[in-house]
CSV table of N, CA, C and O in Angstrom, one decimal:
chain,number,residue,atom,x,y,z
A,1,MET,N,-5.9,-9.4,-17.6
A,1,MET,CA,-5.0,-10.5,-17.1
A,1,MET,C,-4.7,-11.4,-17.9
A,1,MET,O,-5.3,-12.1,-18.7
A,2,GLU,N,-3.7,-12.0,-17.7
A,2,GLU,CA,-3.1,-12.9,-19.2
A,2,GLU,C,-3.2,-14.2,-18.4
A,2,GLU,O,-2.8,-14.5,-17.2
A,3,HIS,N,-3.7,-15.2,-18.8
A,3,HIS,CA,-3.7,-16.9,-18.7
A,3,HIS,C,-2.6,-17.6,-19.5
A,3,HIS,O,-2.8,-17.5,-20.8
A,4,HIS,N,-1.6,-18.3,-18.7
A,4,HIS,CA,-0.8,-18.9,-19.6
A,4,HIS,C,-0.9,-20.2,-18.5
A,4,HIS,O,-1.5,-20.7,-18.0
A,5,SER,N,-1.3,-21.2,-20.3
A,5,SER,CA,-1.5,-22.4,-20.1
A,5,SER,C,-0.2,-23.2,-19.7
A,5,SER,O,0.9,-22.9,-20.1
A,6,PRO,N,-0.2,-24.5,-19.1
A,6,PRO,CA,0.9,-25.1,-18.8
A,6,PRO,C,1.7,-25.6,-19.8
A,6,PRO,O,1.0,-26.4,-20.9
A,7,MET,N,2.7,-26.2,-19.9
A,7,MET,CA,3.7,-26.5,-20.9
A,7,MET,C,3.0,-28.1,-21.5
A,7,MET,O,2.7,-28.9,-20.3
A,8,VAL,N,2.8,-28.2,-22.7
A,8,VAL,CA,2.3,-29.6,-22.9
A,8,VAL,C,3.3,-30.6,-23.8
A,8,VAL,O,3.5,-29.9,-25.0
A,9,LEU,N,3.8,-31.4,-23.5
A,9,LEU,CA,4.9,-32.1,-24.2
A,9,LEU,C,4.1,-33.5,-24.7
A,9,LEU,O,3.1,-34.3,-23.7
A,10,PRO,N,3.8,-33.8,-26.0
A,10,PRO,CA,3.0,-34.8,-26.5
A,10,PRO,C,3.9,-36.4,-26.2
A,10,PRO,O,5.0,-36.4,-26.5
A,11,LEU,N,3.4,-37.4,-25.8
A,11,LEU,CA,4.3,-38.5,-25.6
A,11,LEU,C,3.5,-39.6,-26.1
A,11,LEU,O,2.3,-39.6,-25.7
A,12,LYS,N,4.2,-40.3,-26.5
A,12,LYS,CA,3.4,-41.5,-27.3
A,12,LYS,C,3.4,-42.8,-26.2
A,12,LYS,O,4.2,-43.2,-25.5
A,13,ILE,N,2.5,-43.6,-26.1
A,13,ILE,CA,2.4,-44.3,-24.7
A,13,ILE,C,2.0,-45.9,-25.5
A,13,ILE,O,1.1,-45.9,-26.2
A,14,VAL,N,2.8,-46.8,-25.0
A,14,VAL,CA,2.5,-48.4,-25.2
A,14,VAL,C,1.8,-49.0,-24.3
A,14,VAL,O,1.9,-48.5,-22.9
A,15,VAL,N,0.6,-49.6,-24.4
A,15,VAL,CA,-0.1,-50.3,-23.7
A,15,VAL,C,-0.1,-51.8,-24.4
A,15,VAL,O,-0.2,-52.1,-25.1
A,16,GLU,N,0.3,-52.8,-23.1
A,16,GLU,CA,0.6,-54.2,-23.9
A,16,GLU,C,-0.5,-55.0,-22.3
A,16,GLU,O,-0.8,-54.8,-21.4
A,17,ARG,N,-1.3,-56.0,-23.3
A,17,ARG,CA,-2.1,-56.7,-22.6
A,17,ARG,C,-1.4,-58.0,-22.3
A,17,ARG,O,-0.9,-58.5,-23.3
A,18,HIS,N,-1.3,-58.2,-20.9
A,18,HIS,CA,-0.7,-59.5,-20.3
A,18,HIS,C,-2.0,-60.4,-20.1
A,18,HIS,O,-2.5,-60.1,-19.6
A,19,SER,N,-1.6,-61.8,-19.4
A,19,SER,CA,-2.3,-62.7,-19.2
A,19,SER,C,-3.3,-62.0,-17.6
A,19,SER,O,-4.3,-62.4,-17.4
A,20,ASP,N,-2.6,-61.1,-16.9
A,20,ASP,CA,-3.0,-60.6,-15.8
A,20,ASP,C,-3.6,-59.3,-15.7
A,20,ASP,O,-3.5,-58.6,-14.4
A,21,GLY,N,-3.5,-58.6,-16.7
A,21,GLY,CA,-3.6,-57.3,-16.7
A,21,GLY,C,-3.1,-56.5,-17.9
A,21,GLY,O,-2.7,-57.3,-18.8
A,22,TYR,N,-2.8,-55.2,-17.8
A,22,TYR,CA,-2.4,-54.5,-19.1
A,22,TYR,C,-1.4,-53.4,-18.2
A,22,TYR,O,-1.2,-53.1,-16.7
A,23,VAL,N,-0.5,-53.3,-19.2
A,23,VAL,CA,0.9,-52.5,-18.5
A,23,VAL,C,1.0,-51.4,-19.4
A,23,VAL,O,0.9,-51.8,-20.8
A,24,ALA,N,1.1,-50.2,-19.2
A,24,ALA,CA,1.7,-48.9,-19.9
A,24,ALA,C,2.8,-48.3,-19.6
A,24,ALA,O,3.2,-48.1,-18.5
A,25,TYR,N,3.6,-48.1,-20.8
A,25,TYR,CA,4.9,-46.7,-20.7
A,25,TYR,C,4.9,-46.1,-21.8
A,25,TYR,O,4.5,-46.5,-22.8
A,26,PRO,N,5.6,-44.7,-21.4
A,26,PRO,CA,5.7,-44.0,-22.6
A,26,PRO,C,7.0,-44.3,-23.1
A,26,PRO,O,8.1,-44.8,-23.1
A,27,LEU,N,6.6,-44.1,-24.5
A,27,LEU,CA,7.9,-44.3,-25.3
A,27,LEU,C,9.3,-43.0,-25.3
A,27,LEU,O,8.5,-42.0,-25.0
A,28,GLY,N,10.3,-43.3,-25.0
A,28,GLY,CA,11.4,-42.0,-25.1
A,28,GLY,C,12.0,-41.6,-23.6
A,28,GLY,O,12.9,-41.1,-23.8
A,29,LEU,N,11.2,-42.5,-22.8
A,29,LEU,CA,11.6,-42.1,-21.4
A,29,LEU,C,12.7,-43.2,-20.9
A,29,LEU,O,12.5,-44.2,-21.5
A,30,ALA,N,13.5,-42.9,-20.1
A,30,ALA,CA,14.2,-43.8,-19.4
A,30,ALA,C,13.4,-45.1,-19.3
A,30,ALA,O,12.4,-45.2,-18.4
A,31,ARG,N,13.6,-46.5,-19.6
A,31,ARG,CA,13.1,-47.8,-20.0
A,31,ARG,C,12.7,-48.1,-18.4
A,31,ARG,O,13.9,-48.0,-17.4
A,32,GLY,N,11.7,-48.1,-17.8
A,32,GLY,CA,11.3,-48.6,-16.6
A,32,GLY,C,11.4,-47.6,-15.8
A,32,GLY,O,10.4,-47.7,-14.5
A,33,ALA,N,11.4,-46.0,-16.0
A,33,ALA,CA,11.1,-45.3,-15.3
A,33,ALA,C,9.7,-45.0,-14.8
A,33,ALA,O,9.6,-44.3,-14.0
A,34,VAL,N,8.9,-44.8,-15.6
A,34,VAL,CA,7.6,-44.6,-15.5
A,34,VAL,C,6.8,-45.7,-16.2
A,34,VAL,O,7.0,-46.1,-17.4
A,35,VAL,N,6.0,-46.2,-15.3
A,35,VAL,CA,5.1,-47.3,-15.6
A,35,VAL,C,3.9,-47.2,-15.0
A,35,VAL,O,3.6,-46.8,-13.8
A,36,GLY,N,2.6,-47.8,-15.5
A,36,GLY,CA,1.4,-47.9,-15.0
A,36,GLY,C,0.9,-48.9,-15.4
A,36,GLY,O,1.4,-50.1,-16.3
A,37,GLN,N,0.0,-49.6,-14.7
A,37,GLN,CA,-0.8,-50.8,-14.9
A,37,GLN,C,-2.3,-50.8,-14.4
A,37,GLN,O,-2.4,-49.8,-13.6
A,38,GLY,N,-2.9,-51.8,-14.8
A,38,GLY,CA,-4.1,-52.0,-14.4
A,38,GLY,C,-5.0,-53.3,-15.1
A,38,GLY,O,-4.5,-53.5,-16.0
A,39,ASP,N,-6.1,-53.4,-14.4
A,39,ASP,CA,-7.2,-54.2,-14.9
A,39,ASP,C,-7.6,-54.5,-16.3
A,39,ASP,O,-8.0,-55.1,-17.1
A,40,SER,N,-7.5,-52.8,-17.0
A,40,SER,CA,-8.0,-52.4,-18.3
A,40,SER,C,-7.4,-51.6,-19.0
A,40,SER,O,-6.1,-51.2,-18.1
A,41,TYR,N,-7.3,-51.5,-20.4
A,41,TYR,CA,-6.8,-50.6,-21.0
A,41,TYR,C,-6.6,-49.6,-20.5
A,41,TYR,O,-5.7,-48.5,-20.1
A,42,GLU,N,-8.0,-48.7,-20.0
A,42,GLU,CA,-8.3,-47.4,-19.7
A,42,GLU,C,-7.8,-47.5,-18.2
A,42,GLU,O,-7.1,-46.3,-18.2
A,43,ALA,N,-7.7,-48.4,-17.6
A,43,ALA,CA,-7.2,-48.0,-16.1
A,43,ALA,C,-5.5,-48.1,-16.2
A,43,ALA,O,-4.9,-47.1,-15.5
A,44,ALA,N,-4.8,-48.8,-17.1
A,44,ALA,CA,-3.1,-49.1,-17.3
A,44,ALA,C,-3.1,-47.5,-18.0
A,44,ALA,O,-1.6,-46.8,-17.2
A,45,LEU,N,-3.6,-46.8,-18.8
A,45,LEU,CA,-3.5,-45.5,-19.3
A,45,LEU,C,-3.7,-44.8,-18.4
A,45,LEU,O,-2.9,-43.4,-18.5
A,46,SER,N,-4.7,-44.6,-17.5
A,46,SER,CA,-5.1,-43.5,-16.5
A,46,SER,C,-3.7,-43.4,-15.6
A,46,SER,O,-3.2,-42.5,-15.0
A,47,ASP,N,-3.3,-45.1,-15.2
A,47,ASP,CA,-2.3,-45.1,-14.2
A,47,ASP,C,-1.1,-44.5,-14.7
A,47,ASP,O,-0.2,-43.7,-14.0
A,48,VAL,N,-0.5,-44.8,-16.0
A,48,VAL,CA,0.7,-44.0,-16.6
A,48,VAL,C,0.7,-42.8,-16.5
A,48,VAL,O,1.7,-42.0,-16.5
A,49,ARG,N,-0.4,-41.9,-16.9
A,49,ARG,CA,-0.7,-40.6,-17.0
A,49,ARG,C,-0.3,-40.0,-15.4
A,49,ARG,O,0.2,-39.1,-15.3
A,50,SER,N,-0.8,-40.5,-14.6
A,50,SER,CA,-0.7,-40.4,-12.9
A,50,SER,C,0.8,-40.2,-12.9
A,50,SER,O,1.5,-39.5,-12.0
A,51,ALA,N,1.4,-41.7,-13.4
A,51,ALA,CA,2.8,-41.8,-13.0
A,51,ALA,C,3.8,-40.8,-13.5
A,51,ALA,O,5.0,-40.3,-13.2
A,52,ILE,N,3.3,-40.4,-14.9
A,52,ILE,CA,4.1,-39.6,-15.4
A,52,ILE,C,3.9,-38.1,-15.0
A,52,ILE,O,5.0,-37.4,-15.0
A,53,ALA,N,2.9,-37.5,-14.4
A,53,ALA,CA,2.7,-36.3,-13.7
A,53,ALA,C,3.5,-36.5,-12.6
A,53,ALA,O,4.3,-35.5,-12.2
A,54,PHE,N,3.2,-37.4,-11.5
A,54,PHE,CA,4.1,-37.5,-10.5
A,54,PHE,C,6.0,-37.6,-10.9
A,54,PHE,O,6.7,-36.6,-10.1
A,55,HIS,N,6.6,-38.1,-11.9
A,55,HIS,CA,7.3,-38.1,-12.3
A,55,HIS,C,8.1,-36.5,-12.5
A,55,HIS,O,9.5,-36.2,-11.7
A,56,VAL,N,7.3,-36.0,-13.2
A,56,VAL,CA,7.7,-34.3,-13.6
A,56,VAL,C,7.7,-33.7,-12.4
A,56,VAL,O,8.1,-32.8,-12.1
A,57,GLU,N,6.3,-33.9,-11.6
A,57,GLU,CA,6.4,-33.2,-10.4
A,57,GLU,C,7.8,-33.5,-9.4
A,57,GLU,O,8.3,-32.2,-8.7
A,58,THR,N,8.5,-34.6,-9.5
A,58,THR,CA,9.3,-35.1,-8.4
A,58,THR,C,10.5,-34.7,-9.1
A,58,THR,O,11.3,-33.7,-8.3
A,59,PHE,N,11.1,-34.5,-10.6
A,59,PHE,CA,12.0,-34.5,-11.3
A,59,PHE,C,12.1,-33.2,-12.0
A,59,PHE,O,13.1,-33.0,-12.5
A,60,GLY,N,11.2,-32.5,-12.2
A,60,GLY,CA,11.2,-31.5,-13.0
A,60,GLY,C,10.9,-32.2,-14.2
A,60,GLY,O,11.0,-32.9,-14.9
A,61,ILE,N,10.1,-30.8,-15.4
A,61,ILE,CA,10.1,-31.0,-16.5
A,61,ILE,C,11.2,-31.5,-17.6
A,61,ILE,O,11.1,-32.2,-18.7
A,62,ALA,N,12.3,-31.2,-17.1
A,62,ALA,CA,13.9,-31.7,-17.8
A,62,ALA,C,13.9,-33.3,-17.6
A,62,ALA,O,14.4,-33.5,-18.6
A,63,ALA,N,12.9,-33.7,-16.8
A,63,ALA,CA,12.8,-35.3,-16.8
A,63,ALA,C,12.5,-35.7,-18.2
A,63,ALA,O,12.7,-36.6,-18.4
A,64,LEU,N,11.9,-34.8,-18.7
A,64,LEU,CA,11.1,-35.2,-20.1
A,64,LEU,C,11.9,-35.1,-21.5
A,64,LEU,O,11.6,-35.0,-22.2
A,65,ALA,N,13.4,-34.1,-21.0
A,65,ALA,CA,13.6,-33.8,-22.0
A,65,ALA,C,14.6,-34.8,-23.0
A,65,ALA,O,14.0,-34.1,-24.1
A,66,GLN,N,14.5,-35.5,-22.8
A,66,GLN,CA,14.9,-36.8,-23.9
A,66,GLN,C,13.6,-36.7,-24.5
A,66,GLN,O,13.9,-37.1,-26.0
A,67,ALA,N,12.6,-37.2,-24.7
A,67,ALA,CA,11.6,-37.7,-25.1
A,67,ALA,C,11.2,-36.3,-26.2
A,67,ALA,O,11.0,-36.6,-27.2
A,68,GLU,N,11.7,-35.1,-25.6
A,68,GLU,CA,11.3,-33.7,-26.2
A,68,GLU,C,12.7,-33.6,-27.3
A,68,GLU,O,12.0,-33.4,-28.7
A,69,GLU,N,13.7,-34.1,-26.8
A,69,GLU,CA,15.1,-33.8,-27.9
A,69,GLU,C,14.9,-34.7,-28.9
A,69,GLU,O,15.3,-34.4,-30.0
A,70,ASP,N,14.8,-35.8,-28.8
A,70,ASP,CA,14.6,-36.8,-30.0
A,70,ASP,C,13.1,-37.5,-29.8
A,70,ASP,O,12.8,-39.0,-29.1
A,71,PRO,N,12.0,-37.1,-30.3
A,71,PRO,CA,10.9,-37.7,-29.9
A,71,PRO,C,10.5,-38.8,-31.2
A,71,PRO,O,11.2,-39.0,-31.8
A,72,VAL,N,9.8,-39.7,-30.6
A,72,VAL,CA,9.3,-40.7,-31.3
A,72,VAL,C,8.1,-40.5,-32.4
A,72,VAL,O,7.3,-40.1,-31.7
A,73,LEU,N,8.5,-40.5,-33.5
A,73,LEU,CA,8.0,-40.1,-34.7
A,73,LEU,C,6.6,-41.0,-34.7
A,73,LEU,O,5.5,-40.7,-35.0
A,74,GLU,N,7.1,-42.5,-34.8
A,74,GLU,CA,6.3,-43.5,-35.1
A,74,GLU,C,6.8,-44.6,-34.1
A,74,GLU,O,7.9,-44.9,-34.0
A,75,ALA,N,5.9,-45.8,-33.9
A,75,ALA,CA,6.0,-46.9,-33.3
A,75,ALA,C,5.5,-48.2,-33.8
A,75,ALA,O,4.4,-48.0,-34.3
A,76,PHE,N,6.3,-48.9,-34.1
A,76,PHE,CA,5.6,-50.4,-34.7
A,76,PHE,C,5.9,-51.5,-33.9
A,76,PHE,O,6.6,-51.8,-33.1
A,77,VAL,N,5.1,-52.5,-34.1
A,77,VAL,CA,5.1,-53.7,-33.3
A,77,VAL,C,5.1,-54.6,-34.5
A,77,VAL,O,4.3,-54.9,-35.4
A,78,ALA,N,6.3,-55.7,-34.6
A,78,ALA,CA,6.3,-56.5,-35.6
A,78,ALA,C,6.5,-57.8,-34.7
A,78,ALA,O,6.8,-58.0,-33.8
A,79,GLU,N,6.1,-58.8,-35.6
A,79,GLU,CA,6.3,-60.2,-34.9
A,79,GLU,C,7.4,-60.8,-35.8
A,79,GLU,O,7.1,-60.7,-37.1
A,80,THR,N,8.3,-61.6,-35.4
A,80,THR,CA,8.8,-62.9,-36.3
A,80,THR,C,9.1,-63.8,-35.3
A,80,THR,O,8.5,-64.3,-34.4
A,81,ALA,N,9.8,-64.8,-36.1
A,81,ALA,CA,9.7,-66.5,-35.2
A,81,ALA,C,11.2,-66.6,-35.4
A,81,ALA,O,12.4,-66.3,-36.2
A,82,VAL,N,11.8,-67.4,-34.1
A,82,VAL,CA,13.2,-67.7,-34.0
A,82,VAL,C,13.3,-69.3,-33.9
A,82,VAL,O,12.5,-69.8,-32.9
A,83,PRO,N,14.3,-69.8,-34.5
A,83,PRO,CA,14.7,-71.3,-34.2
A,83,PRO,C,14.7,-71.3,-32.9
A,83,PRO,O,15.4,-70.7,-31.7
A,84,ALA,N,14.1,-72.5,-32.3
A,84,ALA,CA,14.1,-72.8,-30.8
A,84,ALA,C,15.0,-74.2,-30.6
A,84,ALA,O,15.3,-74.9,-31.4
C-alpha cells in the first residue's frame, strides 16, 4: 500500500511584538488575508499556522499559488529615520 504525504509548501512567517501582544503573518500571501495573534511569540505562530490551514481548507491550495510562484527568498528588517 502506497502512502502519499500531503503537499508541503514552505512559508516565511513574520512575527511582530507590539505593546499588547504578538502578530504573525506569512510573507508572499495577500496582505492581511491570513493573520495570527497571541500573548506570546509561540501563541501567535501557532495561531497563524491554524489560520493558514483554515485558508487552504476554505480556498484550496491554489490560494497559496502566489507564494509558490514567487517565493520570498529572504526577508530583512531595516530601520531608518525621517524628518518630522
